Structures are given as C-alpha cells and as structure tokens.
C-alpha cells in the first residue's frame, strides 16, 4: 500500500501541479492510511524533498479523509 500511495502522489503531482497534487495525494492517501501518509509527508519534509506548506495541507487532508472514511 505504501508503494501505491507514493505512485499516486507522483501521478497527482504531475497531473495537477506540485502543490495541488500534493494536497490531493494527501486526501487519497488518507483514505488508505492517514498514519502512513503523515509519516511519509513528514519524512519528505525532513529530507527537504517537498515544501512544508503544501505538505502540511496534505497531512490535514489525509486526516480529513480518515474521518470521511469512518463516517461513510
């Protein structure tokens, strides 16, 4: 599932641009596992692979996706 999330993040970044794609990837990754999505985004921030602002948005949307998944 981690490889699928990473590939999905790559695809969404290419299709929608770096910032929008990252936030969308956060939401979609959150539907799979918000904890893993959060860990991946924080590692990428630490390694300076992505900017902090869109990554924080992606983490927030991953958390929102978890709640959406729980409700529905």
Coordinates of N, CA and C in Angstrom, one line a residue:
X1 N 0.8 -1.2 0.0 CA 0.0 0.0 0.0 C 0.9 1.3 0.0
X2 N 2.1 1.2 0.6 CA 2.9 2.4 0.6 C 3.4 2.7 -0.8
X3 N 3.7 1.7 -1.6 CA 4.2 2.0 -3.0 C 3.1 2.6 -3.8
X4 N 1.8 2.1 -3.6 CA 0.7 2.7 -4.3 C 0.5 4.1 -3.9
X5 N 0.6 4.4 -2.6 CA 0.5 5.8 -2.2 C 1.6 6.7 -2.8
X6 N 2.8 6.2 -2.8 CA 3.9 7.0 -3.4 C 3.7 7.2 -4.9
X7 N 3.2 6.2 -5.6 CA 3.0 6.3 -7.0 C 1.8 7.3 -7.3
X8 N 0.8 7.2 -6.4 CA -0.4 8.1 -6.5 C 0.0 9.5 -6.3
X9 N 0.9 9.8 -5.3 CA 1.4 11.1 -5.1 C 2.2 11.6 -6.3
X10 N 3.0 10.8 -6.9 CA 3.7 11.2 -8.0 C 2.8 11.6 -9.2
X11 N 1.8 10.7 -9.4 CA 0.9 11.0 -10.5 C 0.1 12.3 -10.3
X12 N -0.5 12.4 -9.1 CA -1.3 13.6 -8.9 C -0.4 14.9 -8.9
X13 N 0.8 14.8 -8.5 CA 1.7 16.0 -8.6 C 2.0 16.3 -10.1
X14 N 2.1 15.3 -10.9 CA 2.4 15.6 -12.3 C 1.1 16.1 -13.0
X15 N -0.1 15.6 -12.6 CA -1.3 16.0 -13.3 C -1.8 17.3 -12.9
X16 N -1.7 17.7 -11.6 CA -2.3 18.8 -11.0 C -1.3 19.9 -10.5
X17 N -0.1 19.7 -10.7 CA 0.9 20.6 -10.2 C 1.4 20.2 -8.8
X18 N 2.5 20.7 -8.4 CA 3.2 20.2 -7.2 C 2.3 20.4 -6.0
X19 N 1.8 21.6 -5.8 CA 1.0 21.9 -4.6 C -0.4 21.3 -4.5
X20 N -1.1 21.5 -5.6 CA -2.5 20.9 -5.6 C -2.4 19.4 -5.7
X21 N -1.5 18.9 -6.4 CA -1.3 17.4 -6.5 C -0.9 16.8 -5.1
X22 N -0.1 17.5 -4.4 CA 0.3 17.0 -3.1 C -0.9 17.0 -2.1
X23 N -1.7 18.0 -2.1 CA -2.9 18.0 -1.3 C -3.9 16.9 -1.7
X24 N -4.1 16.7 -3.0 CA -5.0 15.7 -3.4 C -4.4 14.3 -3.1
X25 N -3.1 14.1 -3.2 CA -2.4 12.9 -2.8 C -2.6 12.6 -1.3
X26 N -2.5 13.7 -0.5 CA -2.8 13.6 0.9 C -4.2 13.0 1.2
X27 N -5.2 13.6 0.5 CA -6.5 13.1 0.7 C -6.7 11.6 0.3
X28 N -6.2 11.3 -0.9 CA -6.3 9.9 -1.3 C -5.5 9.0 -0.5
X29 N -4.4 9.4 0.0 CA -3.5 8.5 0.8 C -4.2 8.3 2.2
X30 N -4.9 9.4 2.6 CA -5.6 9.3 3.9 C -6.8 8.3 3.8
X31 N -7.3 8.0 2.7 CA -8.3 7.0 2.5 C -7.8 5.6 2.7
X32 N -6.5 5.4 2.5 CA -5.8 4.2 2.7 C -5.3 4.1 4.1
X33 N -4.5 5.0 4.5 CA -3.9 5.0 5.9 C -3.4 6.4 6.2
X34 N -4.1 7.1 7.0 CA -3.7 8.5 7.3 C -2.4 8.5 8.1
X35 N -2.1 7.5 9.0 CA -0.9 7.4 9.7 C 0.3 7.3 8.8
X36 N 0.2 6.4 7.9 CA 1.3 6.2 6.9 C 1.5 7.4 6.1
X37 N 0.4 8.0 5.6 CA 0.5 9.2 4.8 C 1.2 10.3 5.6
X38 N 0.9 10.5 6.9 CA 1.5 11.5 7.7 C 3.0 11.2 7.9
X39 N 3.4 10.0 8.1 CA 4.8 9.6 8.3 C 5.5 9.9 7.0
X40 N 5.0 9.6 5.8 CA 5.6 9.8 4.6 C 5.9 11.3 4.3
X41 N 4.8 12.1 4.6 CA 5.0 13.5 4.3 C 6.0 14.1 5.2
X42 N 6.0 13.7 6.5 CA 7.0 14.3 7.4 C 8.4 13.9 7.1
X43 N 8.6 12.7 6.6 CA 9.9 12.3 6.2 C 10.4 13.1 5.0
X44 N 9.4 13.3 4.0 CA 9.8 14.1 2.9 C 10.1 15.6 3.2
X45 N 9.4 16.1 4.2 CA 9.8 17.5 4.7 C 11.2 17.4 5.3
X46 N 11.4 16.4 6.2 CA 12.7 16.3 6.8 C 13.9 16.2 5.8
X47 N 13.6 15.5 4.8 CA 14.7 15.3 3.7 C 14.7 16.4 2.7
X48 N 13.9 17.4 2.9 CA 13.8 18.6 2.1 C 13.4 18.2 0.6
X49 N 12.6 17.2 0.5 CA 12.1 16.8 -0.9 C 10.9 17.6 -1.3
X50 N 10.1 18.1 -0.3 CA 8.9 18.9 -0.6 C 8.9 20.1 0.4
X51 N 8.1 21.1 0.0 CA 8.0 22.3 0.8 C 7.0 22.0 2.0
X52 N 7.2 22.7 3.1 CA 6.5 22.4 4.3 C 5.0 22.8 4.1
X53 N 4.7 24.0 3.5 CA 3.3 24.4 3.5 C 2.4 23.4 2.8
X54 N 2.7 23.0 1.5 CA 1.7 22.0 0.9 C 1.7 20.7 1.6
X55 N 2.8 20.3 2.2 CA 2.9 19.0 2.9 C 2.0 19.1 4.2
X56 N 1.9 20.2 4.8 CA 1.0 20.3 6.0 C -0.4 20.2 5.5
X57 N -0.7 20.9 4.4 CA -2.0 20.7 3.8 C -2.4 19.3 3.5
X58 N -1.4 18.6 2.9 CA -1.6 17.2 2.6 C -1.9 16.3 3.8
X59 N -1.2 16.6 4.9 CA -1.4 15.9 6.2 C -2.8 16.2 6.7
X60 N -3.2 17.5 6.7 CA -4.5 17.8 7.1 C -5.6 17.1 6.3
X61 N -5.4 17.1 5.0 CA -6.4 16.4 4.1 C -6.4 14.9 4.3
X62 N -5.3 14.3 4.7 CA -5.2 12.9 5.0 C -6.0 12.6 6.2
X63 N -5.9 13.5 7.2 CA -6.7 13.3 8.4 C -8.2 13.5 8.2
X64 N -8.6 14.4 7.3 CA -10.0 14.6 7.0 C -10.5 13.4 6.2
X65 N -9.7 12.8 5.4 CA -10.1 11.6 4.6 C -10.3 10.4 5.6
X66 N -9.5 10.4 6.7 CA -9.7 9.3 7.6 C -11.1 9.4 8.3
X67 N -11.5 10.7 8.6 CA -12.8 10.9 9.2 C -13.9 10.6 8.2
X68 N -13.7 11.0 7.0 CA -14.7 10.7 6.0 C -14.9 9.2 5.8
X69 N -13.8 8.5 5.8 CA -13.9 7.0 5.7 C -14.6 6.4 6.9
X70 N -14.4 6.9 8.1 CA -15.0 6.4 9.3 C -16.5 6.7 9.3
X71 N -16.9 7.9 8.8 CA -18.3 8.2 8.8 C -19.1 7.4 7.7
X72 N -18.5 7.3 6.6 CA -19.2 6.6 5.5 C -18.6 5.2 5.3

